[in-house]
Amino acid sequence: MKNYSQISLKLTEFLASYLEKSGAKGFVLGVSGGLDSAVVAALCARTGIETHALLMPTKYSNERNLSDALKLCKDLKITHKIIEIQPILDSFTAQIGEQPSNLRMGNLSARARMCLLYDYSAKVNALVVGTSNKSERLLGYGTIYGDMACALNPIGELFKTEIYELARELGIDEKIIAKAPSADLWEGQSDEADIGYTYQRLDEVLRLVQSKSEAELACEFDPKLVATVFSRMRANKFKLSLPPIASVNGE
């Protein structure tokens, strides 16, 4: 069992130390009313450094999530602003002259939000803080240059199941902890339904992928689950690396 009190302290020290070296004055992040952003907001608030939250709903956003996000910001005493991004999405749809698929609109929503976060970060001289956990990063469950973009990420090495434990250590409202994981990208969207398995089952495999082969894990777990994990990891590995740059020096 990990000591989540020590982890919390280590992560707040990481945030404060990185910010001091950067020369920026504070943090900014998107707060959705979901677990990951709630945990990151709480960590930022614990540093005692100015923290800004942007709440960026669409017409598909769950009202309960917006309500939970507002309450979280008030409880943490962090600056917050609501920016409706539906007009941005509608303008995009009108300009391309077609209705994109759910996946395309989900990616657009994530990138619109990140554009707003980086614009706001320039306004207030703050660092954009990421909210993607290790499970999402390994599986590629996120939008490159969207929700996966950030200046720093305090929870990127914690599996989703560990985020629940950290949330309780941080005193996050149980209503946020108990809700089903969702990026709120379209009506009824669910993270676990998209992937096909619960994070509990996914993390059982993900914890072992660096020490055991796909064949070995297929003997210990549901082969379809293992195949899903490794397939997603292979397909989305590029999201974890900077784009390759061609050499012109013949080396």
mmCIF file of C-alpha atoms in Angstrom, residues 141-226:
data_model
loop_
_atom_site.group_PDB
_atom_site.id
_atom_site.type_symbol
_atom_site.label_atom_id
_atom_site.label_comp_id
_atom_site.label_asym_id
_atom_site.label_seq_id
_atom_site.Cartn_x
_atom_site.Cartn_y
_atom_site.Cartn_z
ATOM 1 C CA TYR A 141 -6.617 7.550 -24.306
ATOM 2 C CA GLY A 142 -6.335 11.258 -24.902
ATOM 3 C CA THR A 143 -5.979 13.842 -27.642
ATOM 4 C CA ILE A 144 -2.475 14.743 -28.735
ATOM 5 C CA TYR A 145 -2.102 18.547 -28.582
ATOM 6 C CA GLY A 146 -5.400 18.498 -26.693
ATOM 7 C CA ASP A 147 -5.856 17.217 -23.154
ATOM 8 C CA MET A 148 -2.432 15.532 -23.343
ATOM 9 C CA ALA A 149 -0.676 18.881 -23.882
ATOM 10 C CA CYS A 150 0.731 20.699 -20.864
ATOM 11 C CA ALA A 151 3.782 22.381 -19.380
ATOM 12 C CA LEU A 152 3.999 19.845 -16.553
ATOM 13 C CA ASN A 153 1.936 16.950 -15.238
ATOM 14 C CA PRO A 154 1.933 15.934 -11.561
ATOM 15 C CA ILE A 155 -0.162 12.746 -11.977
ATOM 16 C CA GLY A 156 1.301 11.283 -15.178
ATOM 17 C CA GLU A 157 3.022 8.435 -13.322
ATOM 18 C CA LEU A 158 -0.011 7.417 -11.266
ATOM 19 C CA PHE A 159 -2.403 4.758 -12.545
ATOM 20 C CA LYS A 160 -6.096 5.604 -12.583
ATOM 21 C CA THR A 161 -6.794 3.290 -9.653
ATOM 22 C CA GLU A 162 -4.118 5.156 -7.661
ATOM 23 C CA ILE A 163 -5.791 8.483 -8.432
ATOM 24 C CA TYR A 164 -8.823 7.324 -6.428
ATOM 25 C CA GLU A 165 -6.635 6.743 -3.370
ATOM 26 C CA LEU A 166 -4.858 10.064 -3.775
ATOM 27 C CA ALA A 167 -8.225 11.813 -4.129
ATOM 28 C CA ARG A 168 -9.324 10.488 -0.742
ATOM 29 C CA GLU A 169 -6.049 11.636 0.804
ATOM 30 C CA LEU A 170 -6.686 15.110 -0.627
ATOM 31 C CA GLY A 171 -10.252 15.204 0.691
ATOM 32 C CA ILE A 172 -11.950 15.335 -2.712
ATOM 33 C CA ASP A 173 -15.756 15.234 -2.517
ATOM 34 C CA GLU A 174 -16.971 11.619 -2.606
ATOM 35 C CA LYS A 175 -19.501 12.596 -5.304
ATOM 36 C CA ILE A 176 -16.609 13.274 -7.675
ATOM 37 C CA ILE A 177 -14.760 10.113 -6.670
ATOM 38 C CA ALA A 178 -17.834 7.922 -7.171
ATOM 39 C CA LYS A 179 -18.898 9.113 -10.627
ATOM 40 C CA ALA A 180 -18.117 7.068 -13.742
ATOM 41 C CA PRO A 181 -15.020 8.317 -15.606
ATOM 42 C CA SER A 182 -16.001 10.442 -18.617
ATOM 43 C CA ALA A 183 -14.343 13.128 -20.707
ATOM 44 C CA ASP A 184 -17.834 14.524 -21.450
ATOM 45 C CA LEU A 185 -16.973 14.652 -25.167
ATOM 46 C CA TRP A 186 -20.445 13.675 -26.391
ATOM 47 C CA GLU A 187 -23.759 12.725 -24.854
ATOM 48 C CA GLY A 188 -23.497 9.567 -22.774
ATOM 49 C CA GLN A 189 -19.764 9.188 -23.411
ATOM 50 C CA SER A 190 -17.938 6.922 -20.956
ATOM 51 C CA ASP A 191 -14.195 6.299 -20.798
ATOM 52 C CA GLU A 192 -14.510 2.672 -19.744
ATOM 53 C CA ALA A 193 -17.200 1.961 -22.343
ATOM 54 C CA ASP A 194 -14.954 3.427 -25.051
ATOM 55 C CA ILE A 195 -12.032 1.211 -24.048
ATOM 56 C CA GLY A 196 -14.184 -1.821 -23.270
ATOM 57 C CA TYR A 197 -12.877 -2.562 -19.766
ATOM 58 C CA THR A 198 -12.885 -0.989 -16.318
ATOM 59 C CA TYR A 199 -9.760 0.832 -15.150
ATOM 60 C CA GLN A 200 -9.511 -1.719 -12.358
ATOM 61 C CA ARG A 201 -8.988 -4.515 -14.879
ATOM 62 C CA LEU A 202 -6.857 -2.412 -17.205
ATOM 63 C CA ASP A 203 -4.507 -1.360 -14.431
ATOM 64 C CA GLU A 204 -3.959 -4.972 -13.344
ATOM 65 C CA VAL A 205 -2.338 -5.543 -16.737
ATOM 66 C CA LEU A 206 -0.739 -2.114 -17.159
ATOM 67 C CA ARG A 207 1.201 -2.490 -13.914
ATOM 68 C CA LEU A 208 2.975 -5.518 -15.389
ATOM 69 C CA VAL A 209 3.607 -4.528 -19.016
ATOM 70 C CA GLN A 210 7.187 -3.449 -18.335
ATOM 71 C CA SER A 211 8.131 -6.678 -16.581
ATOM 72 C CA LYS A 212 6.217 -9.316 -18.552
ATOM 73 C CA SER A 213 5.578 -10.023 -22.223
ATOM 74 C CA GLU A 214 2.198 -9.989 -23.911
ATOM 75 C CA ALA A 215 2.276 -13.787 -24.154
ATOM 76 C CA GLU A 216 3.049 -14.185 -20.455
ATOM 77 C CA LEU A 217 0.261 -11.830 -19.436
ATOM 78 C CA ALA A 218 -2.211 -13.570 -21.753
ATOM 79 C CA CYS A 219 -1.701 -16.690 -19.636
ATOM 80 C CA GLU A 220 -2.554 -14.797 -16.435
ATOM 81 C CA PHE A 221 -5.413 -12.560 -17.596
ATOM 82 C CA ASP A 222 -8.216 -12.530 -20.146
ATOM 83 C CA PRO A 223 -6.368 -12.756 -23.504
ATOM 84 C CA LYS A 224 -8.765 -10.232 -25.083
ATOM 85 C CA LEU A 225 -8.018 -7.750 -22.311
ATOM 86 C CA VAL A 226 -4.274 -8.196 -22.757
#
